[in-house]
mmCIF file of C-alpha atoms and ligand atoms in Angstrom:
data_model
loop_
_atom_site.group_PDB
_atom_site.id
_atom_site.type_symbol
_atom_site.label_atom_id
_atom_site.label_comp_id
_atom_site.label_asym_id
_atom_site.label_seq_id
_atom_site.Cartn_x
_atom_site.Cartn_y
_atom_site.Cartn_z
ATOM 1 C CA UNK F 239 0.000 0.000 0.000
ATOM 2 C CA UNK F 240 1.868 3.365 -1.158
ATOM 3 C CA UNK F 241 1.737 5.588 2.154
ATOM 4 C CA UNK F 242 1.666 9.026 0.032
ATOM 5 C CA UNK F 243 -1.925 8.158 -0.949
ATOM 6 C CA UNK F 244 -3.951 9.138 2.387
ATOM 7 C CA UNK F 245 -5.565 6.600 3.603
ATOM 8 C CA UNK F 246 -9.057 7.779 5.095
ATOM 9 C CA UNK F 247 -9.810 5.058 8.083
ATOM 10 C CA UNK F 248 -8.255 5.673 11.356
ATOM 11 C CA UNK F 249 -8.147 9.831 10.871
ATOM 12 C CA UNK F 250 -9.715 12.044 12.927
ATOM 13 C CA UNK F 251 -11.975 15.074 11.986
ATOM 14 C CA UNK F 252 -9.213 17.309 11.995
ATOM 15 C CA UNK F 253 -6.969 15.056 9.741
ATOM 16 C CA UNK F 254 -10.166 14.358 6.970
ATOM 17 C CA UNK F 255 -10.624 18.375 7.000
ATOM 18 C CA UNK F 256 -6.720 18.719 5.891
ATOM 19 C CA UNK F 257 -6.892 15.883 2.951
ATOM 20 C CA UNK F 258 -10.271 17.485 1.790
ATOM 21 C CA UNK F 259 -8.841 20.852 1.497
ATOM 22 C CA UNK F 260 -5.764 19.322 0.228
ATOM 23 C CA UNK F 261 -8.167 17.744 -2.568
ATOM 24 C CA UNK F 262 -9.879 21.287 -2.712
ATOM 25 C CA UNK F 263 -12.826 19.857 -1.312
ATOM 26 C CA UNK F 264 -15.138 22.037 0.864
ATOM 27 C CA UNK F 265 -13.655 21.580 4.797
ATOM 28 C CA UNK F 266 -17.275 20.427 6.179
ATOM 29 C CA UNK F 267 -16.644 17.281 3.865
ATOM 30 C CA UNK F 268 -14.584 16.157 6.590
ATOM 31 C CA UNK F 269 -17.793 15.751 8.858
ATOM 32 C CA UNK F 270 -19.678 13.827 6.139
ATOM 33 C CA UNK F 271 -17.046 11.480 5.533
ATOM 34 C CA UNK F 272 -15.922 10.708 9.158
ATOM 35 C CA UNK F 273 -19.362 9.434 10.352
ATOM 36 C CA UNK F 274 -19.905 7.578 6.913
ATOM 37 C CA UNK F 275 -16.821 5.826 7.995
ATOM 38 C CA UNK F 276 -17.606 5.360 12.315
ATOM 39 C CA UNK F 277 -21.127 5.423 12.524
ATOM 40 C CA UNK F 278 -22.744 4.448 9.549
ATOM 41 C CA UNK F 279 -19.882 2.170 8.820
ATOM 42 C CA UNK F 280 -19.510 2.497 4.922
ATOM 43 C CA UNK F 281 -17.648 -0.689 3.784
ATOM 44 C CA UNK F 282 -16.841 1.334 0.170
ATOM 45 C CA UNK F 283 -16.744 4.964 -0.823
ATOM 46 C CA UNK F 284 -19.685 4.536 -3.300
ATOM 47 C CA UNK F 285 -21.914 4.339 0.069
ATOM 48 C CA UNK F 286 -20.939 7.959 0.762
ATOM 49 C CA UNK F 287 -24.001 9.085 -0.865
ATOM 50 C CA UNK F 288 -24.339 12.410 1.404
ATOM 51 C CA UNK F 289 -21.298 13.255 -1.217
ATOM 52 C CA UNK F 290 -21.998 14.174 -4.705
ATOM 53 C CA UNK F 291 -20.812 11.663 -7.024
ATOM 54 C CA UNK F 292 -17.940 13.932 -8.108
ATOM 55 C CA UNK F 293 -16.515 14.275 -4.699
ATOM 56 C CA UNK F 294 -16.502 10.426 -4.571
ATOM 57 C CA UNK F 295 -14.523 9.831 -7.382
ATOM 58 C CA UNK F 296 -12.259 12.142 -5.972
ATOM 59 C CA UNK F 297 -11.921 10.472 -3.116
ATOM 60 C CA UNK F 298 -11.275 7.214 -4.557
ATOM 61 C CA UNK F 299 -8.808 8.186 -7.171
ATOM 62 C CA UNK F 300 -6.505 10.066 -4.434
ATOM 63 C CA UNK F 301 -7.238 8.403 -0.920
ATOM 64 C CA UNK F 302 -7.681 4.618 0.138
ATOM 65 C CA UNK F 303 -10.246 3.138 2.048
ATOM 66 C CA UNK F 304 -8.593 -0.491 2.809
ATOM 67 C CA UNK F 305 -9.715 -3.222 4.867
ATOM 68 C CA UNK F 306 -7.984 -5.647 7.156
ATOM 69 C CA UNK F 307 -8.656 -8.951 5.322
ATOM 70 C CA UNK F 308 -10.549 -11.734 7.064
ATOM 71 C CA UNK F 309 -8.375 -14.959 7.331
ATOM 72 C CA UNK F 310 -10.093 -18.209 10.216
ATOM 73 C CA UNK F 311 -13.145 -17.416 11.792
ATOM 74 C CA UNK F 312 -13.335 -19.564 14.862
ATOM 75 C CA UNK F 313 -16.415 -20.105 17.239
ATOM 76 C CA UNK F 314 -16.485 -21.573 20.791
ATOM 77 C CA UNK F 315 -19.033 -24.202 21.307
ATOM 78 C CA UNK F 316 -19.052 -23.175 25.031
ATOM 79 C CA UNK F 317 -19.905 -19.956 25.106
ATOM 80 C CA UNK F 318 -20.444 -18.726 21.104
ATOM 81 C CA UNK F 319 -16.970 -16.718 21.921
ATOM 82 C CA UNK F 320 -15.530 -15.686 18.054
ATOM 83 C CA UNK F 321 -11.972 -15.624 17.456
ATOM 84 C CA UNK F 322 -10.825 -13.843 13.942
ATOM 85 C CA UNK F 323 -7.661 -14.073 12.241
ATOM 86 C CA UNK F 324 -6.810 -11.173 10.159
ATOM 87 C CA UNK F 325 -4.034 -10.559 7.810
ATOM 88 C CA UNK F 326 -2.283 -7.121 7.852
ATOM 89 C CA UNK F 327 0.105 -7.509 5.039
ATOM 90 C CA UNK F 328 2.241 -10.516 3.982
ATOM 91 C CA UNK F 329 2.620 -12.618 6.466
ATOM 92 C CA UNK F 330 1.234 -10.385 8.717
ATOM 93 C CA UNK F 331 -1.413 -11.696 11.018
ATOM 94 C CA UNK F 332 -3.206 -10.331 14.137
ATOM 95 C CA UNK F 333 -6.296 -11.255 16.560
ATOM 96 C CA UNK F 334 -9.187 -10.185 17.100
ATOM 97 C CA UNK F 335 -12.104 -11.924 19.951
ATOM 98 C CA UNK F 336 -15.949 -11.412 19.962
ATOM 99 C CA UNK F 337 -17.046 -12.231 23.722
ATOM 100 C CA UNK F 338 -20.821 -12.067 23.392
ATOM 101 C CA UNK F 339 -21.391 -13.134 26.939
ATOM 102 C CA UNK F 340 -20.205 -10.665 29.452
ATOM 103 C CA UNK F 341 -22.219 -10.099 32.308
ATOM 104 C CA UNK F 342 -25.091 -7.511 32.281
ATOM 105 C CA UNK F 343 -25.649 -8.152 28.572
ATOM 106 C CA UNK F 344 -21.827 -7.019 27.783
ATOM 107 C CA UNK F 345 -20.830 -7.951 23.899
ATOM 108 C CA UNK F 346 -16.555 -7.342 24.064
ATOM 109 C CA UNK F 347 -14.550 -6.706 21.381
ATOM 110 C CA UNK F 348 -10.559 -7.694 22.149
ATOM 111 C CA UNK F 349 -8.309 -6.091 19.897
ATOM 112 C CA UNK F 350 -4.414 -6.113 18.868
ATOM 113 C CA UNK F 351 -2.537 -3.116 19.081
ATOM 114 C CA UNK F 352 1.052 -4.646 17.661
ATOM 115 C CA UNK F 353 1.574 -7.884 15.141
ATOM 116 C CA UNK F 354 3.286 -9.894 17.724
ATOM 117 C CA UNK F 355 4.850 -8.519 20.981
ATOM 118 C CA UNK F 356 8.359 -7.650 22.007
ATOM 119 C CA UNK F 357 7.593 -8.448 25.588
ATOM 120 C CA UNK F 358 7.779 -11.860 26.580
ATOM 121 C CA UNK F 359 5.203 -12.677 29.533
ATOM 122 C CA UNK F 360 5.485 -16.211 30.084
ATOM 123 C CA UNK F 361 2.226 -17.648 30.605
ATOM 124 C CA UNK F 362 1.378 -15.522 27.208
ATOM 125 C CA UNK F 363 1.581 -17.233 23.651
ATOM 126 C CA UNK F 364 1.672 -14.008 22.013
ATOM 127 C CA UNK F 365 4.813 -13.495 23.581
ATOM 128 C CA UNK F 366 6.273 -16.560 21.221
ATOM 129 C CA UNK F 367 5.317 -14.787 18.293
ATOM 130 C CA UNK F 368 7.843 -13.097 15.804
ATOM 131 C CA UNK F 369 7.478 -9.101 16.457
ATOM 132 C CA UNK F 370 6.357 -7.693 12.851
ATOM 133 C CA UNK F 371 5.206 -4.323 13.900
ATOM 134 C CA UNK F 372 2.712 -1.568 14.970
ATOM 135 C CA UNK F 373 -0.466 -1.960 13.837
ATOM 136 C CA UNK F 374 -1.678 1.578 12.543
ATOM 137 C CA UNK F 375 -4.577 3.413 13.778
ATOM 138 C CA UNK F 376 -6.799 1.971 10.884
ATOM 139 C CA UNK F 377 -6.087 -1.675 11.348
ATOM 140 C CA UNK F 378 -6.655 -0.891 14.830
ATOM 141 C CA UNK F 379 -10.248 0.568 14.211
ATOM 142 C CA UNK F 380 -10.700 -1.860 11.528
ATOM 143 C CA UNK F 381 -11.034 -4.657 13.544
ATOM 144 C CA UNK F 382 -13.973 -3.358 15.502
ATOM 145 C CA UNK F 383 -15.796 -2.522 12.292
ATOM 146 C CA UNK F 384 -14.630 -6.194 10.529
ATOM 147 C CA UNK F 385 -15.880 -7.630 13.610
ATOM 148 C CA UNK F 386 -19.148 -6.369 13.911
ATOM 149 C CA UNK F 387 -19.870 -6.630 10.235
ATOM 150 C CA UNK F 388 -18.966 -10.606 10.531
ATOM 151 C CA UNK F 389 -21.058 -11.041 13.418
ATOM 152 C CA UNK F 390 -24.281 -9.202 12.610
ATOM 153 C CA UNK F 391 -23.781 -7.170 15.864
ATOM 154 C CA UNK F 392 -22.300 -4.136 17.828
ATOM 155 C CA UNK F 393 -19.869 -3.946 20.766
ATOM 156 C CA UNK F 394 -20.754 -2.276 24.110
ATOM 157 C CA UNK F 395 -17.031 -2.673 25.421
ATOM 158 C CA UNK F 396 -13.612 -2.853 23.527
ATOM 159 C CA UNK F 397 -10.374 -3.885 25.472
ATOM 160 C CA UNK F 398 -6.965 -3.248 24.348
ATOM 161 C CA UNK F 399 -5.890 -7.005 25.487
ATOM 162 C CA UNK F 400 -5.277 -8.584 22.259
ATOM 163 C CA UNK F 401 -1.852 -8.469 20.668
ATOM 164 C CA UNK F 402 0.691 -6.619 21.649
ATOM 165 C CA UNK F 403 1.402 -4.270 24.338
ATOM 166 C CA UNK F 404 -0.364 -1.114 23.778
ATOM 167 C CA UNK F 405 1.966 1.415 25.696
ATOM 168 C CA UNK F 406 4.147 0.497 22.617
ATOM 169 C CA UNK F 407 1.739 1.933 20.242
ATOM 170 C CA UNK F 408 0.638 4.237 22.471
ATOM 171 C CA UNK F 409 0.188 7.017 19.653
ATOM 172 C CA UNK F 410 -1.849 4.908 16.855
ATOM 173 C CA UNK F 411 -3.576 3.283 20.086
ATOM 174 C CA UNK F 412 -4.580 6.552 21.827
ATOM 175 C CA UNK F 413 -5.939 7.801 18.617
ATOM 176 C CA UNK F 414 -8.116 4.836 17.993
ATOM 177 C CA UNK F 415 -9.474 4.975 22.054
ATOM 178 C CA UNK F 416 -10.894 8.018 20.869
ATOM 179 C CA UNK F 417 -12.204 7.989 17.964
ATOM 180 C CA UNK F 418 -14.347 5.026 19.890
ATOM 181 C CA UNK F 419 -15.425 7.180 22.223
ATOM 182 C CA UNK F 420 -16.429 10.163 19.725
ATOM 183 C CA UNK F 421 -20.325 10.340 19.934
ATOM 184 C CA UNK F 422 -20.003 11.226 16.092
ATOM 185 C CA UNK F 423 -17.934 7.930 15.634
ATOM 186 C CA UNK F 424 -18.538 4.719 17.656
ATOM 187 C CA UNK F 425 -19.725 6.614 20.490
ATOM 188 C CA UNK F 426 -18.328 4.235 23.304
ATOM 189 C CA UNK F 427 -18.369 5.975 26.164
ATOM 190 C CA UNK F 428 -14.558 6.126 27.603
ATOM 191 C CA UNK F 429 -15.069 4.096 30.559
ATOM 192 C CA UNK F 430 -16.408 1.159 27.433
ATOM 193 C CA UNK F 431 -12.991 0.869 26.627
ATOM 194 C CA UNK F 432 -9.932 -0.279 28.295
ATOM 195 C CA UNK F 433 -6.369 -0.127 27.572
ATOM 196 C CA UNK F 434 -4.304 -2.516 29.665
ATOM 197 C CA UNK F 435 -0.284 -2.983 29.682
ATOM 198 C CA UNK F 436 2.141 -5.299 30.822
ATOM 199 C CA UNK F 437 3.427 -2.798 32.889
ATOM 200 C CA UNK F 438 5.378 -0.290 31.029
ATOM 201 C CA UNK F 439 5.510 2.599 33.542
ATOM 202 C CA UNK F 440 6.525 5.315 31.064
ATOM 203 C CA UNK F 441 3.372 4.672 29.380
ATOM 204 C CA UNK F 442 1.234 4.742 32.106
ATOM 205 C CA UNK F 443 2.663 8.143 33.012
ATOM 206 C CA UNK F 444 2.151 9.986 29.652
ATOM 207 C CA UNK F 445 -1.790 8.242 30.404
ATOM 208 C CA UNK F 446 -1.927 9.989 33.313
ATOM 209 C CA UNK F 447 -0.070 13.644 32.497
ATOM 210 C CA UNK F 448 -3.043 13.754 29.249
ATOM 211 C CA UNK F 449 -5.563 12.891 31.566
ATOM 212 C CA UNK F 450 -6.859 9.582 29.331
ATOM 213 C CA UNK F 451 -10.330 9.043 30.103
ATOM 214 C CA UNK F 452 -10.298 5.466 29.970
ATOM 215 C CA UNK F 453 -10.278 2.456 31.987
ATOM 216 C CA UNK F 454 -6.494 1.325 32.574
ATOM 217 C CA UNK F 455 -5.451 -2.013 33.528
ATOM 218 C CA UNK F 456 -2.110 -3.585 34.570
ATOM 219 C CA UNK F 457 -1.246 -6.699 34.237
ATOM 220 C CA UNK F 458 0.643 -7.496 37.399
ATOM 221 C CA UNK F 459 0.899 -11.397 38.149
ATOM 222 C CA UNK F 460 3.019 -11.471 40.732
ATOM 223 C CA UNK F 461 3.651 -9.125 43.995
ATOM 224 C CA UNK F 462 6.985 -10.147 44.748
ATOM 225 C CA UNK F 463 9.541 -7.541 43.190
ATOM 226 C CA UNK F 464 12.341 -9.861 42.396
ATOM 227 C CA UNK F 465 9.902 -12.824 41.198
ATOM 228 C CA UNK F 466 8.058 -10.794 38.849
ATOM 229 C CA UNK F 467 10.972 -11.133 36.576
ATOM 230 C CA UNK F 468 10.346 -14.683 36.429
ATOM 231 C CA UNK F 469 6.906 -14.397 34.899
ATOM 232 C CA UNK F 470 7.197 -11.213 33.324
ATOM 233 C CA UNK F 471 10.329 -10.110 31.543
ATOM 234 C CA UNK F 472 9.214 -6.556 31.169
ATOM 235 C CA UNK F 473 9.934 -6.289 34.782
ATOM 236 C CA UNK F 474 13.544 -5.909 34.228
ATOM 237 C CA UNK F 475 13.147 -2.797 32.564
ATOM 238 C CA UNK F 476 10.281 -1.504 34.620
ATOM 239 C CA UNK F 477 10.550 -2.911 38.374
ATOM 240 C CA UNK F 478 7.397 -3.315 40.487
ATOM 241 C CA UNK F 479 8.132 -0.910 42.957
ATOM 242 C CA UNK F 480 8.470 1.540 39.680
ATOM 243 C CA UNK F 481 4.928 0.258 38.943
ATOM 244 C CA UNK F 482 3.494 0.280 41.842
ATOM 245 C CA UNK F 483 4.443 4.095 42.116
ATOM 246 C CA UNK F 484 2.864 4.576 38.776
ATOM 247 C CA UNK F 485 -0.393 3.076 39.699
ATOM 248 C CA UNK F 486 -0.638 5.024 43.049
ATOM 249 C CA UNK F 487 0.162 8.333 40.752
ATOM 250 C CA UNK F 488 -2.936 7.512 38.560
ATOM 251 C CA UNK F 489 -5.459 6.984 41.255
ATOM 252 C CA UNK F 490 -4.203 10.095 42.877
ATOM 253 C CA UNK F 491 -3.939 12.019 39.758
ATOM 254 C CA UNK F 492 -6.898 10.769 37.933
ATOM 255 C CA UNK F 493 -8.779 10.105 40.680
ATOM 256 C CA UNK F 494 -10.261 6.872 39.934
ATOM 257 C CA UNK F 495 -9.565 3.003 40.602
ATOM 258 C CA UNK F 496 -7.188 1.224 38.511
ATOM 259 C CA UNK F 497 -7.431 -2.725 37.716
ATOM 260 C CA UNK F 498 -4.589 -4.832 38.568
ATOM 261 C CA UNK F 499 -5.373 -8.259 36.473
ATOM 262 C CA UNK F 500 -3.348 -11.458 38.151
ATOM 263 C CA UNK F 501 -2.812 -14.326 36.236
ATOM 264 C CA UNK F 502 -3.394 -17.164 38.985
ATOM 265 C CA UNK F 503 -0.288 -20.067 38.685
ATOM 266 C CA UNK F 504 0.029 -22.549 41.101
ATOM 267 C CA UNK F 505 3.093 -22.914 42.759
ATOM 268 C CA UNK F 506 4.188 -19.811 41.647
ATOM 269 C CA UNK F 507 2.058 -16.443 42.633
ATOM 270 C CA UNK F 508 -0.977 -18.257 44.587
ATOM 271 C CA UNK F 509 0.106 -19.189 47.593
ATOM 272 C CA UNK F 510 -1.003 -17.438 51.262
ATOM 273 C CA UNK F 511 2.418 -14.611 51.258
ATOM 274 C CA UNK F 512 1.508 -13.826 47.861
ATOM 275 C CA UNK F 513 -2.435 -13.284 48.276
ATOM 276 C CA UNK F 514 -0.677 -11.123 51.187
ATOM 277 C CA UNK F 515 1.375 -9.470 49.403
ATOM 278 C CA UNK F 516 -0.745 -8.360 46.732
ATOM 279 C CA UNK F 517 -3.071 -7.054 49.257
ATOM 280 C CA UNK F 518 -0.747 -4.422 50.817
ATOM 281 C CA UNK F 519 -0.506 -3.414 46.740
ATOM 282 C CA UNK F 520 -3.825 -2.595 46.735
ATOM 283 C CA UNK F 521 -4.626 -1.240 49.807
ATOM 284 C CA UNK F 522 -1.138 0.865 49.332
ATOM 285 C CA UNK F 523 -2.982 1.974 45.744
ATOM 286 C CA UNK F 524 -6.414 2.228 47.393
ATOM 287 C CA UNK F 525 -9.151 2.317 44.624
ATOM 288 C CA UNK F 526 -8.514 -0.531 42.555
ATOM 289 C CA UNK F 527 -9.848 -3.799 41.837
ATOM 290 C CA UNK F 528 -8.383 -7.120 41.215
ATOM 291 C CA UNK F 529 -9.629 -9.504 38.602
ATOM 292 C CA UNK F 530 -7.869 -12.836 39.343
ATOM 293 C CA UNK F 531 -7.622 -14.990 36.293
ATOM 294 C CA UNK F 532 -6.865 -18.757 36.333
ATOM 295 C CA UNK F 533 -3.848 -19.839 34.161
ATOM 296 C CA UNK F 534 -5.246 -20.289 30.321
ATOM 297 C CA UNK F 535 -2.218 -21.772 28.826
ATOM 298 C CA UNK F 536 0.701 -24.643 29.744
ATOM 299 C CA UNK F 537 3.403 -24.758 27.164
ATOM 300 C CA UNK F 538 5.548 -23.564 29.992
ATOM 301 C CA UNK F 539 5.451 -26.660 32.057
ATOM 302 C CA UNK F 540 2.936 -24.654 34.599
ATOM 303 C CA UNK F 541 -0.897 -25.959 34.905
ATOM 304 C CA UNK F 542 -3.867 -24.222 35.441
ATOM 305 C CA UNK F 543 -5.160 -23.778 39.196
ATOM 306 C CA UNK F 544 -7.928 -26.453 40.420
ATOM 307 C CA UNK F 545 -10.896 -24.906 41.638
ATOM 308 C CA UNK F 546 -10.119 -25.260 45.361
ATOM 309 C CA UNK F 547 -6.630 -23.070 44.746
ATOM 310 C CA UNK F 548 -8.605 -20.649 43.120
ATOM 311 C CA UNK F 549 -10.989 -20.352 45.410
ATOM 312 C CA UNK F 550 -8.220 -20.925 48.708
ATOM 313 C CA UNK F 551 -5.845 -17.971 47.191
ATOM 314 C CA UNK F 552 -9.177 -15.382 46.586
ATOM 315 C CA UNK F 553 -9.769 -16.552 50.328
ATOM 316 C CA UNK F 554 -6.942 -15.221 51.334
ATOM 317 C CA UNK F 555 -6.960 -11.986 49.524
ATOM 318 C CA UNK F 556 -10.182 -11.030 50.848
ATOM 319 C CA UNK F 557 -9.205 -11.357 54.639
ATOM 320 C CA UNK F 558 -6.398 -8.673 53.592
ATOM 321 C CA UNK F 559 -7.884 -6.377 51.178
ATOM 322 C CA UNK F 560 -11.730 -4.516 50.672
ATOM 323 C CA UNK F 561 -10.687 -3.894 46.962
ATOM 324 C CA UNK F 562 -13.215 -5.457 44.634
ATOM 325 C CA UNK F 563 -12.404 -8.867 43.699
ATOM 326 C CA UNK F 564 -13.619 -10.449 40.258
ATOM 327 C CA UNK F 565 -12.953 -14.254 39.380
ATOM 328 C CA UNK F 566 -12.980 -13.748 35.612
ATOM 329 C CA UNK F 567 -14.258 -16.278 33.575
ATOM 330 C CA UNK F 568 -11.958 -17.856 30.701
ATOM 331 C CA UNK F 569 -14.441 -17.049 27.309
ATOM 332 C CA UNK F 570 -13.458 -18.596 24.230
ATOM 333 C CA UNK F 571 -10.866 -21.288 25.851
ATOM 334 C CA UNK F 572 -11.813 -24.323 23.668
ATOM 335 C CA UNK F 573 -10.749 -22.044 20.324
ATOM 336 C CA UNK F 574 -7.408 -20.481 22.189
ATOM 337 C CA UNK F 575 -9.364 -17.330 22.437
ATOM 338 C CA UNK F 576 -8.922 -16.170 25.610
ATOM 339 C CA UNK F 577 -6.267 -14.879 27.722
ATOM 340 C CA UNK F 578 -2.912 -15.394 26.744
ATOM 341 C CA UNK F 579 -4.513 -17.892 23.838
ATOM 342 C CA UNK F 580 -3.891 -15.394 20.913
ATOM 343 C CA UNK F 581 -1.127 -16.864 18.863
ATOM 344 C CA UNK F 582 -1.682 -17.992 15.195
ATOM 345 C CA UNK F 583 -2.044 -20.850 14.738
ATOM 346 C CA UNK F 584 -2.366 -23.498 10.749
ATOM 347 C CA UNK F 585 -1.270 -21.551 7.571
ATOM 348 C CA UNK F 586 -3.100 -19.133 5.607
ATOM 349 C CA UNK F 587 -4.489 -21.857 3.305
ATOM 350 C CA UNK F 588 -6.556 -23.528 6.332
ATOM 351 C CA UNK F 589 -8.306 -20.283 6.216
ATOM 352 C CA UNK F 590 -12.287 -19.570 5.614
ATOM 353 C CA UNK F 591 -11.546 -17.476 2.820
HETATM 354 S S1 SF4 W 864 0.574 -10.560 27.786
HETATM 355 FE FE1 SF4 W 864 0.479 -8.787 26.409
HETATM 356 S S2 SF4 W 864 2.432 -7.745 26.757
HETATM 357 FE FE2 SF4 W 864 2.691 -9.831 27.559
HETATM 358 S S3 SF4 W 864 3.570 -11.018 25.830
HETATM 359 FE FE3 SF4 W 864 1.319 -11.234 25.758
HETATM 360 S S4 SF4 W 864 0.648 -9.645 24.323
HETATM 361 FE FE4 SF4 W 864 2.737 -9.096 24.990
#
């Protein structure tokens, strides 16, 4: 795709009004064309048909309108959890997860923000993955509208907890957040969507000196500073107690909780000191909740927690801590859909297309 040829997916207002009057198109163009493309989600330029015929064939012969390209389409027979498979360019390929059965009526998009990820978090398959790259704002937005066009449907909640780690993107990614918040786009409202990271505290401060109105989650998995290392390599380069700072800093700042999501791993972060441990966290942080979630995946040698451990280590946790607690469920396991599933999995010729 030649990158001198604007492509018109993933701007904002501002950046439509600048290629129409580069096109010498009148400036409130800009308005028509964004909500063709966010709210009444045109799939070509020909549905444009607030613009005169004219100003579409303008458009097409000097912008782009791409789409990500559809690649496996899987569906859980547990829970009717989708996972898609798109294809960003050659040999580029990136997740995306319908969860249609969130509590209180909750349809979930998860989306990728990177192809791959340079982190390497080890209960995470993604993490195995060869690092291709960014994904763009379009590609990012592009999945939402893909999604919901494949599955007849519309998303009340999108989570940056796909691919990748967004504070890595956190330009293309920030742009996308709102654009799905924008009443005249997706209209999401910002606490609909939530951008989570591994832990990258640089990230998390630029969230909190612009004042991001979304949801924020870190993924912290274990409370011990010199362990976390062993389950999270991004800990090297940004230590818990660096972390822990940061998180403290955006409840105080932003003045609202924070979610701390803990990957539960037997023999590793669930026993009594660290249930402990990771309630002096969050009582040090004060508003925040914890969702505990049992181990998804075991090509590391570790196993997923019986239901007794789970229930023993939340046990604990909740002597120590009045933080919200929230045993989240595993949608979409039986298609390696849901957390830290998303790897690719078969060749492109196994595909649907
Ligand atoms: S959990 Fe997120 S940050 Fe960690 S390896 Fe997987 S995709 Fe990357």
């Amino acid at each position: 795709m030649k990158e001198e040829i604007p492509v018109l997916k993933g701007k904002t207002k501002k950046e439509l009004e600048e290629i129409c009057v580069s096109l010498g198109l009148e400036k409130y163009r800009a308005a028509q064309i964004y909500t063709g493309i966010y709210k009444s989600r045109y799939t070509t330029i020909d549905q444009f048909t607030t613009l005169s015929k004219e100003v579409r064939e303008k458009l097409k012969e000097h912008t782009q309108y791409p789409e990500i390209e559809i690649g496996r389409d899987l569906v859980s027979k547990e829970d009717g959890t989708r996972k898609f498979t798109f294809y960003v360019g050659e040999n580029k390929e990136i997740e995306a997860v319908w969860i249609p059965s969130g509590d209180g009526g909750r349809k979930t998009i998860c989306i990728s923000s990177q192809i791959g990820c340079t982190l390497n978090c080890k209960f995470c398959a993604t993490g195995l993955l060869e690092y291709k790259g960014n994904l763009q704002t379009w590609q990012i937005l592009d999945q939402v509208l893909q999604v919901e066009r494949l599955v007849g449907d519309r998303a009340t909640n999108i989570v940056f907890m796909g691919m990748g780690e967004p504070m890595h993107n956190y330009f293309s990614v920030m742009k996308a957040a709102h654009i799905l918040r924008d009443k005249d786009a997706f209209g999401l409202g910002a606490l609909r969507i939530t951008i989570s990271t591994a832990g990258v505290t640089t990230g998390i401060n630029r969230f909190i000196e612009n004042k991001e109105p979304f949801n924020f989650a870190i993924s912290l998995n274990h409370p011990n500073p010199n362990a976390r290392s062993s389950v999270m390599d991004v800990n090297d380069k940004h230590p818990l107690e660096k972390l822990i700072d940061s998180a403290k800093r955006f409840t105080k700042e932003l003045d609202r909780a924070i979610t701390f999501e803990y990957v539960m791993i037997p023999d590793v972060n669930m026993g009594r000191d660290n249930a402990e441990r990771l309630a002096k966290i969050a009582r040090s942080v004060n508003k925040c909740k914890i969702n505990v979630i049992p181990l998804n995946t075991d090509f590391t040698g570790w196993r997923r927690p019986t239901d007794d451990e789970v229930k023993d280590f939340v046990m604990h946790l909740k002597a120590k801590t009045t933080a919200p607690i929230l045993n989240r469920r595993s949608p979409g396991r039986d298609i390696n859909g849901a957390c830290g599933m998303l790897a690719l999995k078969g060749i492109r010729s196994e595909t649907t297309k």
